[in-house]
Coordinates of C-alpha atoms and ligand atoms in Angstrom, one line a residue:
X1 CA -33.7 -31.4 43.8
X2 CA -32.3 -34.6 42.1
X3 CA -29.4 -35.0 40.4
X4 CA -30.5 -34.6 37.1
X5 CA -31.9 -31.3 37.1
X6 CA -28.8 -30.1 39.0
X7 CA -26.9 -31.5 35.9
X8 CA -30.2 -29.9 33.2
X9 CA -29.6 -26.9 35.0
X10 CA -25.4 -27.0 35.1
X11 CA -26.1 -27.5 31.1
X12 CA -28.3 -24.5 30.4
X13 CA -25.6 -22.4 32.7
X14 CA -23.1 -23.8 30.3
X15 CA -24.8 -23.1 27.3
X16 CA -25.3 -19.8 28.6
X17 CA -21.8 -18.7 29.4
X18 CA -21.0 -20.4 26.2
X19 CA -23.3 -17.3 24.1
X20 CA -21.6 -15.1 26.5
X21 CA -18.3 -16.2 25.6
X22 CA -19.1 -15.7 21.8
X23 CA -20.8 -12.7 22.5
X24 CA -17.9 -11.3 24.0
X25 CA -15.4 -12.8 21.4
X26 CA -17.8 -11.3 18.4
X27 CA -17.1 -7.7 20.1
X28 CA -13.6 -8.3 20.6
X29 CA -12.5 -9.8 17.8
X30 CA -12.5 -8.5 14.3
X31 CA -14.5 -9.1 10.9
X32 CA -11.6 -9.6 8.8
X33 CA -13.5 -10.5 5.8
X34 CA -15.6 -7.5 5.8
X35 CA -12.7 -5.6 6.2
X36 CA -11.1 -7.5 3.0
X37 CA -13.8 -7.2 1.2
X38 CA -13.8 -3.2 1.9
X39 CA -10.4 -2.4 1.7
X40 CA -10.3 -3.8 -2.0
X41 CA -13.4 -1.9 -2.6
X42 CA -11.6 1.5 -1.6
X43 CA -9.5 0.8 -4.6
X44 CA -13.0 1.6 -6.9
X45 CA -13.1 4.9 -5.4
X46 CA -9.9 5.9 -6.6
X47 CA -10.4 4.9 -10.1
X48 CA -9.8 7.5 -12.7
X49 CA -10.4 7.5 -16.3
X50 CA -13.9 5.6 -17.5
X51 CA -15.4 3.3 -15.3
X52 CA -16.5 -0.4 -16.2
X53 CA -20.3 -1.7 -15.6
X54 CA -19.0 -3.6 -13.1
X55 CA -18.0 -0.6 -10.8
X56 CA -19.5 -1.2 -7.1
X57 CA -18.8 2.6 -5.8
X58 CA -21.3 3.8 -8.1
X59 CA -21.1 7.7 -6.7
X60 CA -18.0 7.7 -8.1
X61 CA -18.5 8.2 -12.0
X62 CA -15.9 8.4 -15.5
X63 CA -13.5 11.2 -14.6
X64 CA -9.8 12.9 -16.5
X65 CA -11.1 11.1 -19.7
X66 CA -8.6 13.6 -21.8
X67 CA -5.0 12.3 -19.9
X68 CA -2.0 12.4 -22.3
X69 CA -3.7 14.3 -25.1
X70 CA -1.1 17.5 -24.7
X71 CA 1.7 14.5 -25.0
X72 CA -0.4 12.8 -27.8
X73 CA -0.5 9.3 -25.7
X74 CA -3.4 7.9 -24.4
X75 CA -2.9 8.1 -20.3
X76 CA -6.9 7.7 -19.8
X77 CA -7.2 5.7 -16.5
X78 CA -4.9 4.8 -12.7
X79 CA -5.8 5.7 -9.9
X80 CA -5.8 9.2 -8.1
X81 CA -3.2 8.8 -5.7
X82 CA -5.4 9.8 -2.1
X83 CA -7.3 13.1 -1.7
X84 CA -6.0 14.4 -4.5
X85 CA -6.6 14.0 -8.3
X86 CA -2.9 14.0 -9.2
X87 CA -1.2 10.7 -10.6
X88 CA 2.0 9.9 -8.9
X89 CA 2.9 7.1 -11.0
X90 CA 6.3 6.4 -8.4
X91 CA 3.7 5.6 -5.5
X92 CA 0.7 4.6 -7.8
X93 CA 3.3 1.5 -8.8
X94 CA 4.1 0.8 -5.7
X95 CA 1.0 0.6 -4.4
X96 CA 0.3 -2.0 -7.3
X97 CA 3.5 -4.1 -6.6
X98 CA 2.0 -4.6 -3.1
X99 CA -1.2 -5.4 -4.1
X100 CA 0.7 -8.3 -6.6
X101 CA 2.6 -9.2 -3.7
X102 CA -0.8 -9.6 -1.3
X103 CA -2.3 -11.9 -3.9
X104 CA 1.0 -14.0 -4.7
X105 CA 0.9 -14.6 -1.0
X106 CA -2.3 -14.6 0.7
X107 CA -4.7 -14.5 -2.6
X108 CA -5.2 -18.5 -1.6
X109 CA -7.2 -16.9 1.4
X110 CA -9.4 -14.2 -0.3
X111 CA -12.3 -16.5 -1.3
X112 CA -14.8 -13.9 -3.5
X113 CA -12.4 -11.2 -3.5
X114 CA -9.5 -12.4 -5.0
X115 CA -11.6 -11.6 -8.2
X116 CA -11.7 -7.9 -6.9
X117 CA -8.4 -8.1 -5.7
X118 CA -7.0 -8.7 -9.4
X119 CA -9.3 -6.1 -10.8
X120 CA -7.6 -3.5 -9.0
X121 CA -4.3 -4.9 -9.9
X122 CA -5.3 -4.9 -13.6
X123 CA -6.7 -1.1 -13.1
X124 CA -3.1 -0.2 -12.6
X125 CA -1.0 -2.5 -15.2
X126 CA -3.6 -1.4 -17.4
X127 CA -2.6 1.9 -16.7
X128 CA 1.5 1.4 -16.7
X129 CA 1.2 0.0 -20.0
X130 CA 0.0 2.7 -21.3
X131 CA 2.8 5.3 -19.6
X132 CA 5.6 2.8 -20.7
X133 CA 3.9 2.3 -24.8
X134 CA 6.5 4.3 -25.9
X135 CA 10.2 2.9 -25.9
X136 CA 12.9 5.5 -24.0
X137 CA 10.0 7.1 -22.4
X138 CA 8.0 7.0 -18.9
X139 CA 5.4 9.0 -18.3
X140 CA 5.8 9.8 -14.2
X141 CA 3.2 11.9 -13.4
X142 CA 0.0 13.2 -14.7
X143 CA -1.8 16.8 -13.4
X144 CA -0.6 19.4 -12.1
X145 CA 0.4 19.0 -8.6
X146 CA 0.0 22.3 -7.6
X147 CA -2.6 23.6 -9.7
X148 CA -4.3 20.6 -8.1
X149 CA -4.1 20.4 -4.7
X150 CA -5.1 24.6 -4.8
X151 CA -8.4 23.5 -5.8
X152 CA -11.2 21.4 -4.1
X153 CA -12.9 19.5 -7.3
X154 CA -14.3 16.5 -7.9
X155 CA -12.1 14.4 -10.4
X156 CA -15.6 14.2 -12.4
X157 CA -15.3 18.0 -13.3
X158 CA -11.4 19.1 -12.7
X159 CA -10.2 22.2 -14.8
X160 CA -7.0 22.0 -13.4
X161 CA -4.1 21.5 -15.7
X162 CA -3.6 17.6 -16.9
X163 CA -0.6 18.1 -18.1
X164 CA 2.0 14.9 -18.4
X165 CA 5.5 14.6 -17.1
X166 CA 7.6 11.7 -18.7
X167 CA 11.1 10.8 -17.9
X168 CA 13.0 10.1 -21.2
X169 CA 16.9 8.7 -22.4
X170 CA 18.1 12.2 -21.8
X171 CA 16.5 13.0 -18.5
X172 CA 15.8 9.5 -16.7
X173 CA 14.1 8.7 -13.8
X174 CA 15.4 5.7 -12.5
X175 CA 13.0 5.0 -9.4
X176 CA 10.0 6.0 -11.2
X177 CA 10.9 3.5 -14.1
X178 CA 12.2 0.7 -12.0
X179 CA 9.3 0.9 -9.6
X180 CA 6.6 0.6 -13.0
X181 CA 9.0 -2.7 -14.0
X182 CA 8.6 -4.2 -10.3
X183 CA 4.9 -3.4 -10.6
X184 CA 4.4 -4.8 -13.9
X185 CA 6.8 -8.4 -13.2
X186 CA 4.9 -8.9 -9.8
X187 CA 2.0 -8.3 -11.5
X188 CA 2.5 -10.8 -14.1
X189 CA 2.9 -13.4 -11.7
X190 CA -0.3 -12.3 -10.0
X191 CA -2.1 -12.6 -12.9
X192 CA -0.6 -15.6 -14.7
X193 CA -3.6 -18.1 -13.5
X194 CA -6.3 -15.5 -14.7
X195 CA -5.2 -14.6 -18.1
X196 CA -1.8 -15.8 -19.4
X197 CA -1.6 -13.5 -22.7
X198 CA -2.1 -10.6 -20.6
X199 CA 0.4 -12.1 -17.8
X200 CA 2.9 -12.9 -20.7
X201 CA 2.2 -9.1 -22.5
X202 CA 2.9 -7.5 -19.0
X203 CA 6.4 -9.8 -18.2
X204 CA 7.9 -8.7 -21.3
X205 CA 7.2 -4.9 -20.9
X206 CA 8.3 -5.2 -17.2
X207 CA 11.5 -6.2 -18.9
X208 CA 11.9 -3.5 -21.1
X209 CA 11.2 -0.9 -18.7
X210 CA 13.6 -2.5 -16.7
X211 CA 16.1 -2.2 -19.1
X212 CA 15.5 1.3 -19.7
X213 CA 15.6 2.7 -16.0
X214 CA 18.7 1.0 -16.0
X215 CA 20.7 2.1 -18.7
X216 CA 19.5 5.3 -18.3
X217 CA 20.5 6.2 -14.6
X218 CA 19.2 9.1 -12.9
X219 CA 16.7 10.5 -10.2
X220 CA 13.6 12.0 -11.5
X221 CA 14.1 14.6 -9.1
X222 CA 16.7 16.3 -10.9
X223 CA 14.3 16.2 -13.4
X224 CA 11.3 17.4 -11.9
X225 CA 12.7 19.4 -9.1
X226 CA 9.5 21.8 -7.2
X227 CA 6.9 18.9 -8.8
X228 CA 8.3 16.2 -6.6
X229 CA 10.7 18.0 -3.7
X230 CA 10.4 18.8 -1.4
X231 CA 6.6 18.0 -1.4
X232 CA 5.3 15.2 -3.0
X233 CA 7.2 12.7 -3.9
X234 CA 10.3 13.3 -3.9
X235 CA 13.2 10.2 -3.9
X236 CA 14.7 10.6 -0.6
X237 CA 16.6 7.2 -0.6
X238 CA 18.4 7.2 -4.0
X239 CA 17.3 4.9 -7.1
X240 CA 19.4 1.8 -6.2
X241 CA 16.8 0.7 -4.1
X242 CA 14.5 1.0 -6.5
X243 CA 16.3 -1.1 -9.4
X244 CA 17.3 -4.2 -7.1
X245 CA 13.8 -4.4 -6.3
X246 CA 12.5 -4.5 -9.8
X247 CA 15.3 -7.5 -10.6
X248 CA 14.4 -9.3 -7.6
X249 CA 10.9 -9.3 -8.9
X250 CA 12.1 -10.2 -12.5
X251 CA 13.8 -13.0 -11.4
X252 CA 11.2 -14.6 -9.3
X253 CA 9.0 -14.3 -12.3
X254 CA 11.3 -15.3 -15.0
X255 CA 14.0 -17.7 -13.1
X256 CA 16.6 -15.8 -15.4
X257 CA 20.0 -15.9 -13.9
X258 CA 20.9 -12.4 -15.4
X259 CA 18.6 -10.6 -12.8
X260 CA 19.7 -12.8 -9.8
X261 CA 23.3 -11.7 -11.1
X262 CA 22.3 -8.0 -11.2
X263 CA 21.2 -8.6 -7.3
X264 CA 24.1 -9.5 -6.4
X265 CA 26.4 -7.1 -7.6
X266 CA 24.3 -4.4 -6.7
X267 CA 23.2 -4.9 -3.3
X268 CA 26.1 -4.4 -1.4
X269 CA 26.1 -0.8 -3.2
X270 CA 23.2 0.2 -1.2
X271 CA 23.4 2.4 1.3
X272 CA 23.5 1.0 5.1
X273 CA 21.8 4.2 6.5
X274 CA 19.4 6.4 4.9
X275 CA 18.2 9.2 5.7
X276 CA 14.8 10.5 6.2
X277 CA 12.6 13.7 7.5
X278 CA 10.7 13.1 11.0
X279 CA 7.7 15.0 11.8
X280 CA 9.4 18.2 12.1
X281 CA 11.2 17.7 9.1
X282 CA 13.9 17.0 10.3
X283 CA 16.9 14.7 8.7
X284 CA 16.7 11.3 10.6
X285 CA 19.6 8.4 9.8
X286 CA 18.6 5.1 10.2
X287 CA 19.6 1.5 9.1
X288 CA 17.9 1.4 5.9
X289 CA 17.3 -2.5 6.7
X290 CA 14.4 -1.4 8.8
X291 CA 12.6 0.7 5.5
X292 CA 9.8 0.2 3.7
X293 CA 7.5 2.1 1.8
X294 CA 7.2 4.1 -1.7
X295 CA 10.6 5.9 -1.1
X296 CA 12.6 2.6 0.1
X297 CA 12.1 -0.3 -0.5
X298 CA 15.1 -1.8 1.6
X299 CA 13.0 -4.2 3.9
X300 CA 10.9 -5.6 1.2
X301 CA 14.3 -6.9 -1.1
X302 CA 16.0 -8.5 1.7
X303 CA 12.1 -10.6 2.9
X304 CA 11.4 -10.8 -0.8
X305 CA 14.9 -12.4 -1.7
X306 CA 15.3 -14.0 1.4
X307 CA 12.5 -16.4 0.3
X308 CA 14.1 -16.8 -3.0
X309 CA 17.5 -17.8 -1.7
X310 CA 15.9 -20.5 0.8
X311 CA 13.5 -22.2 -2.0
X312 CA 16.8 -21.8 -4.6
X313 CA 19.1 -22.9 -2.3
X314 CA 21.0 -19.7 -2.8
X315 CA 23.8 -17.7 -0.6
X316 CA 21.4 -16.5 2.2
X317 CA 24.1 -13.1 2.4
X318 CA 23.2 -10.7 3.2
X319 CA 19.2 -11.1 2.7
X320 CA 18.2 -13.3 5.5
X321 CA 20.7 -11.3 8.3
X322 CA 19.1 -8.0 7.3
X323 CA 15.5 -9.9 6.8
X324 CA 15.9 -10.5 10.8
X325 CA 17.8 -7.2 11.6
X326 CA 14.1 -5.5 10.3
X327 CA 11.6 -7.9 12.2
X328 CA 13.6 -7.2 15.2
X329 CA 13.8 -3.0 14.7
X330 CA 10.1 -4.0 15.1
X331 CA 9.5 -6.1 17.9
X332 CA 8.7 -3.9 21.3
X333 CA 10.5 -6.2 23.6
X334 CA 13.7 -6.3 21.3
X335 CA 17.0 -3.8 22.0
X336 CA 17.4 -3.4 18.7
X337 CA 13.8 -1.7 18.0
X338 CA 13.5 1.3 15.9
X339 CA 10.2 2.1 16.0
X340 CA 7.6 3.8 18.6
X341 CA 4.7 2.0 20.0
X342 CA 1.7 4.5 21.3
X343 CA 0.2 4.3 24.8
X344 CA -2.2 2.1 22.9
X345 CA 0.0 0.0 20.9
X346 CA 0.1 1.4 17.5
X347 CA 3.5 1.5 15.6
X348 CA 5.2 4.5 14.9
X349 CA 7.5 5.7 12.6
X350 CA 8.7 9.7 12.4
X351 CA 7.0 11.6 9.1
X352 CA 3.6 12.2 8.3
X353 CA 0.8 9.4 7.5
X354 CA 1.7 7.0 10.0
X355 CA -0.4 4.6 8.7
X356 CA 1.5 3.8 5.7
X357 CA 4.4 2.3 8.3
X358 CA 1.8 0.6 9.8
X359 CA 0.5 -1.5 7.3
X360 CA 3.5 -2.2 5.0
X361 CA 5.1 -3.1 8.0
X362 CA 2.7 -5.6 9.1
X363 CA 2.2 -7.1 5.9
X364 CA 6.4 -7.7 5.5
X365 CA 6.4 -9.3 9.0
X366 CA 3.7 -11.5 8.4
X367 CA 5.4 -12.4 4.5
X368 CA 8.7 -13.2 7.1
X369 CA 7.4 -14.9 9.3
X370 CA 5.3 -17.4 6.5
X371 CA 8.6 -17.8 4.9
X372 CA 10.3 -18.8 8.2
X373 CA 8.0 -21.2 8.9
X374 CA 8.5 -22.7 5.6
X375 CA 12.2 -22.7 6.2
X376 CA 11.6 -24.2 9.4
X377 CA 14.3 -21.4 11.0
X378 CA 13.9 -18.8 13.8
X379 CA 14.9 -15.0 14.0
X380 CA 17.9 -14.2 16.0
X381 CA 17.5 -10.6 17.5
X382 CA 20.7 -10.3 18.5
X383 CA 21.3 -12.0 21.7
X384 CA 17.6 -13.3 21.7
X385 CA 15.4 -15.7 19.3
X386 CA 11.9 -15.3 18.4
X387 CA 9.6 -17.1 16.9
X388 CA 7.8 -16.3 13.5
X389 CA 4.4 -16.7 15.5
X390 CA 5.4 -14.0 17.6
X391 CA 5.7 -11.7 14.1
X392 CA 2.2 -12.7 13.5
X393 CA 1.2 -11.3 17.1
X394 CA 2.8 -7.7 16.2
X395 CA 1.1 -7.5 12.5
X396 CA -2.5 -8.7 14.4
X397 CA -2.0 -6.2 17.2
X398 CA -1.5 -3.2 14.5
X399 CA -4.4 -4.3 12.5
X400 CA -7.1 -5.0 14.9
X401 CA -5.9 -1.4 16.7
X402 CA -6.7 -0.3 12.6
X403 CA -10.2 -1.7 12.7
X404 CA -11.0 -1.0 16.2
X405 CA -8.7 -2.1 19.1
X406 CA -7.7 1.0 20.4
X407 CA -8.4 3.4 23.2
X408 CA -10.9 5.5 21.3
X409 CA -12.8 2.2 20.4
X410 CA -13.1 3.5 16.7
X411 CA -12.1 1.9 13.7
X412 CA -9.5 3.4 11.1
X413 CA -11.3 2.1 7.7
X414 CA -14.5 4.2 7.0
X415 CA -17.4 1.8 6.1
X416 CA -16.3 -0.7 9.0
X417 CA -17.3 -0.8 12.4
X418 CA -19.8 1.8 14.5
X419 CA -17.1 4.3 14.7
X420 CA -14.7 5.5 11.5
X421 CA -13.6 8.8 10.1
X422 CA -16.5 10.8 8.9
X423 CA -14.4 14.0 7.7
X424 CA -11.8 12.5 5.5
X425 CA -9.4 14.7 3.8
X426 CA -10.5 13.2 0.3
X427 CA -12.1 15.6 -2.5
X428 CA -14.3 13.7 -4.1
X429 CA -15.4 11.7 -1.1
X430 CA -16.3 15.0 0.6
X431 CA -18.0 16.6 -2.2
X432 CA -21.1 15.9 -3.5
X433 CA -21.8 13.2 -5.8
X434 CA -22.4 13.3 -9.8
X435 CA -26.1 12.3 -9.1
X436 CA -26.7 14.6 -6.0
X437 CA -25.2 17.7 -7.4
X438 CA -24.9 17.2 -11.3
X439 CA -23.8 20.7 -11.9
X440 CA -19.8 21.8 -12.1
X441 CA -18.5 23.1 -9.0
X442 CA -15.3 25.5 -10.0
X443 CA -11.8 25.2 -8.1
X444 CA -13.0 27.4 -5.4
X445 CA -16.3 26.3 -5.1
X446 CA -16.0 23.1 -3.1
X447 CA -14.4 25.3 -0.1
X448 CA -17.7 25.2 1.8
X449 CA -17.1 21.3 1.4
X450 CA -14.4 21.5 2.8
X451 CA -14.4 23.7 5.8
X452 CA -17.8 22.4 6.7
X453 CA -17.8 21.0 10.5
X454 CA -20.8 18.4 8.5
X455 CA -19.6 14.5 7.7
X456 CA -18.1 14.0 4.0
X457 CA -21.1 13.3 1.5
X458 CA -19.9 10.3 0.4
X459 CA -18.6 6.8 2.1
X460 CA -15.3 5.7 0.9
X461 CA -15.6 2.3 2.0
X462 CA -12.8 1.3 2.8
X463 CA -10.6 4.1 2.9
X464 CA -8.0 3.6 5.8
X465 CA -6.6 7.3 6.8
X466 CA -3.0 8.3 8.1
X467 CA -4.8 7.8 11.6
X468 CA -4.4 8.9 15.3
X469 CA -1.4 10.6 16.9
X470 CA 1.3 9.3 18.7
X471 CA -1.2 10.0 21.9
X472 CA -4.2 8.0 20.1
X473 CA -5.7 11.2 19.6
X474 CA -7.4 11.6 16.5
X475 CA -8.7 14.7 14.7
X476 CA -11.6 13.8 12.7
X477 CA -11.6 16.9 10.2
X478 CA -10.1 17.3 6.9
X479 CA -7.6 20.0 7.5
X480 CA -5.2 17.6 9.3
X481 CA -4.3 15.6 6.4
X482 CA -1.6 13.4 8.0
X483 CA -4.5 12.8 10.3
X484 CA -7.1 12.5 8.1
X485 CA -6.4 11.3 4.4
X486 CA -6.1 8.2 2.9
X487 CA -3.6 6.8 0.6
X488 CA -3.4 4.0 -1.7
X489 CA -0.4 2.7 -0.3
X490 CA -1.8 2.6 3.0
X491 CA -4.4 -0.2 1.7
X492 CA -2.4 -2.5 -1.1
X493 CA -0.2 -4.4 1.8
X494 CA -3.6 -4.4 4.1
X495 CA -5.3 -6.4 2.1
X496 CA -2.9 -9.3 2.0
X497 CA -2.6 -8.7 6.2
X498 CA -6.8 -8.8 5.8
X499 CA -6.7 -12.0 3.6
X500 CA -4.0 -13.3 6.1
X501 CA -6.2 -13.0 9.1
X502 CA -9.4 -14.0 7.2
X503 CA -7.7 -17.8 7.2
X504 CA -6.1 -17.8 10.3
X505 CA -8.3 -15.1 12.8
X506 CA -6.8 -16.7 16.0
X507 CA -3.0 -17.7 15.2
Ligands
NAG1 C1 17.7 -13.2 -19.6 O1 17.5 -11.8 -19.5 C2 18.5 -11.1 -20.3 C3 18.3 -9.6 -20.0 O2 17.1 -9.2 -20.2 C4 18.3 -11.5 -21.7 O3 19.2 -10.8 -22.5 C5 18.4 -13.0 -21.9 O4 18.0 -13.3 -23.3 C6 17.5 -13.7 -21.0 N1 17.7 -15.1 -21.0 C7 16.8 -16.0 -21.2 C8 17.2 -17.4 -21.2 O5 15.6 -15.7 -21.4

């Protein structure tokens, strides 16, 4: 044997190992665009009202095409909240000033899908400008929660009452009001390069909604008492919250010194601890620097803001201290952590839906640590400093366990991977489709849907449920709906962690 077929021969082992290697790394590692692309596809699937020509989930079809006419306003269109056909406007704008948010920051990354992306953006300003057309009034919800969720219908042939709730001058609804303002300012900024009328059109609304929700100070639960609390959506953490949120985002998108000036003076008003039900339902006090999520949006001023203060040159106080105090609530090695980590890694927070932690989570550490990076600065966890790569780690670890990383070896998005959730808790998702089953079926006539041990009928690609236990169990049927169901909210700060990872798969 001479030496050069000993070094022919080293090559080809070489080579091989090498195909190994990416073999290996293809398994391991995730398809973050795919997942991108899916998770702003889910968005489709929640449409309500009539559907464009460019829809891609074509199963789904037009659907509550009458919303508003027993208020006389046109409220035709949103999104269905999750397995429900209810609009919750309080989360629906949430969800929408996250998916703002996702493009302002990571929209650079989303190649094809940033188109998407704004669509569903759009779907919901579309929508808010519609419940905020008339001045001193915001319409909050739309069907009847309870009526609702006693039936199993498709949106397509609902005969449950679509009645509309507003909040007005005389019974406000601060947090509802303030949340549609935040929505509608981050939104503009989102959409500013796309269509600058339409950018300009939602700014100014944002700012009269604004206006409203805080002149006219309440909590629309005393207004709606048994339609939000205790189910629902009911404002646990006080409108304050709410309000700051919706300046800070009026003041990154106008520069106008009266909103910065509003910040200020109110933020030290916020409460320090909050309170919030665990999975029992039990009260739980925690620092409220460490919330984030439709009912507080704590976390998310203090990273927005903090980015503000650092590019204006502004007095850091108390943003950038309580920035750090939530990235290190979060990290497992730090004593300061306020959160659970399962056997297999996932985050966890007490209440149901643990998903919707996981994600918005995530997508704030990753928003902190690009910011820090940019500020050049570390995070001081108390006695310890960490480094914003290391908040990159944490928000990669929770979302490859999402798509797949996890001791079941299942992914948490239906439509990606071998293994996902095949008996979502979603109505129309489980029922048959328009074109498979054009005839109406009644309230109580998609039980047999429901109950039925057989996958749902239709893919909502996509979809990421409340996922697995704190054991990394997971019940795959639709009667465990903190299990099972998927929200909005859990996929709008996803898909900026999704976009993220696209660029930067191995940071
Ligand atoms: C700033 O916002 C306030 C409150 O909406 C408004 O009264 C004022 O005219 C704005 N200033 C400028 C320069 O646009």
């Amino acid at each position: 044997m001479d030496g050069g077929n000993v070094r022919v021969q080293l090559r080809v082992l070489m080579v091989v190992i090498g195909m190994m290697m990416m073999v290996v790394g293809r398994v391991t590692s995730q398809d973050y665009e795919d997942a991108l692309t899916k998770s702003i596809l889910f968005f489709e699937g929640q449409r309500s009202g009539r559907l464009p020509p460019s829809q891609r989930m074509t199963w789904r079809k037009d659907s509550a095409l009458n919303d508003g006419t027993g208020s006389n306003v046109d409220l035709v269109g949103g999104y269905y909240d999750a397995g429900d056909n209810v609009k919750f406007n309080f989360p629906m704008a949430f969800t929408t000033t996250l998916l703002a948010w996702s493009v302002l920051e990571f929209g650079q990354f989303m190649g094809s899908d940033l188109q998407h992306a704004l669509d569903a953006i759009r779907w919901g300003t579309d929508y808010f400008l519609k419940a905020t057309s008339i001045p001193g009034t915001v319409f909050a919800i739309v069907g009847d929660p309870y009526g609702d969720h006693s039936c199993w219908q498709r949106p397509e042939d609902m005969d449950t009452p679509r009645t509309s709730y507003a909040v007005t001058t005389t019974n406000p609804g601060s947090e509802v009001s303030a949340e549609m303002a935040a929505a509608l300012a981050a939104s503009s900024m989102a959409l500013q390069a796309s269509d600058a009328q339409y950018s300009l059109t939602l700014l100014n609304r944002a700012a009269m909604v604004f206006d409203f929700a805080d002149m006219y100070r309440g909590s629309y639960n005393d207004v709606f008492g048994a339609l939000v609390c205790p189910y629902y959506y009911c404002d646990g953490s006080g409108y304050a919250d709410e309000l700051i949120w919706a300046a800070a985002w009026l003041y990154k998108a106008t520069n106008n010194q009266s909103y910065w000036d509003y910040v200020l003076k109110h933020i030290n008003n916020l409460p320090q601890y909050i309170k919030r039900m665990d999975t029992d339902g039990m009260p739980v006090s925690g620092g409220s620097f460490a919330e984030f999520g439709w009912d507080s949006k704590h976390a998310g001023i203090n990273i927005l803001v903090s980015k503000l203060v650092i590019d204006r040159q502004l007095n850091p106080s108390p943003f950038v201290l309580n920035a750090d105090k939530f990235a290190c609530s979060i990290l497992p090695e730090s004593p300061t952590k306020s959160v659970a980590y399962s056997p297999g890694g996932l985050l966890f927070k007490p209440g149901s839906c643990n998903m919707q932690h996981v994600t918005a989570l995530s997508f704030l550490l990753l928003v902190y640590s690009h910011y820090s990076n940019d500020a050049q600065r570390g995070i001081q966890c108390d006695n310890f400093a960490v480094s914003p790569s290391r908040l990159v780690q944490i928000a990669q670890s929770q979302v490859d366990y999402i798509l797949g990383k996890n001791p079941l070896g299942m992914s948490y998005m239906v439509g990606y991977g071998n293994s996902f959730p095949q008996r979502i808790h979603h109505r129309a998702s489980s029922l048959p489709s328009m074109d498979a089953y054009p005839a109406h079926i009644d309230c109580q006539g998609g039980s047999q849907y429901f109950e039925t041990e057989n996958p749902n009928q239709n893919l909502l690609i996509g979809a990421v449920v409340g996922g697995p236990a704190a054991d990394d169990s997971y019940v795959d049927f639709r009667t465990d709906v903190s299990q099972s169901e998927p929200i909005t909210y859990i996929n709008a700060p996803l898909v900026g962690a999704l976009a993220y990872f696209k660029a930067f798969p191995s940071s």
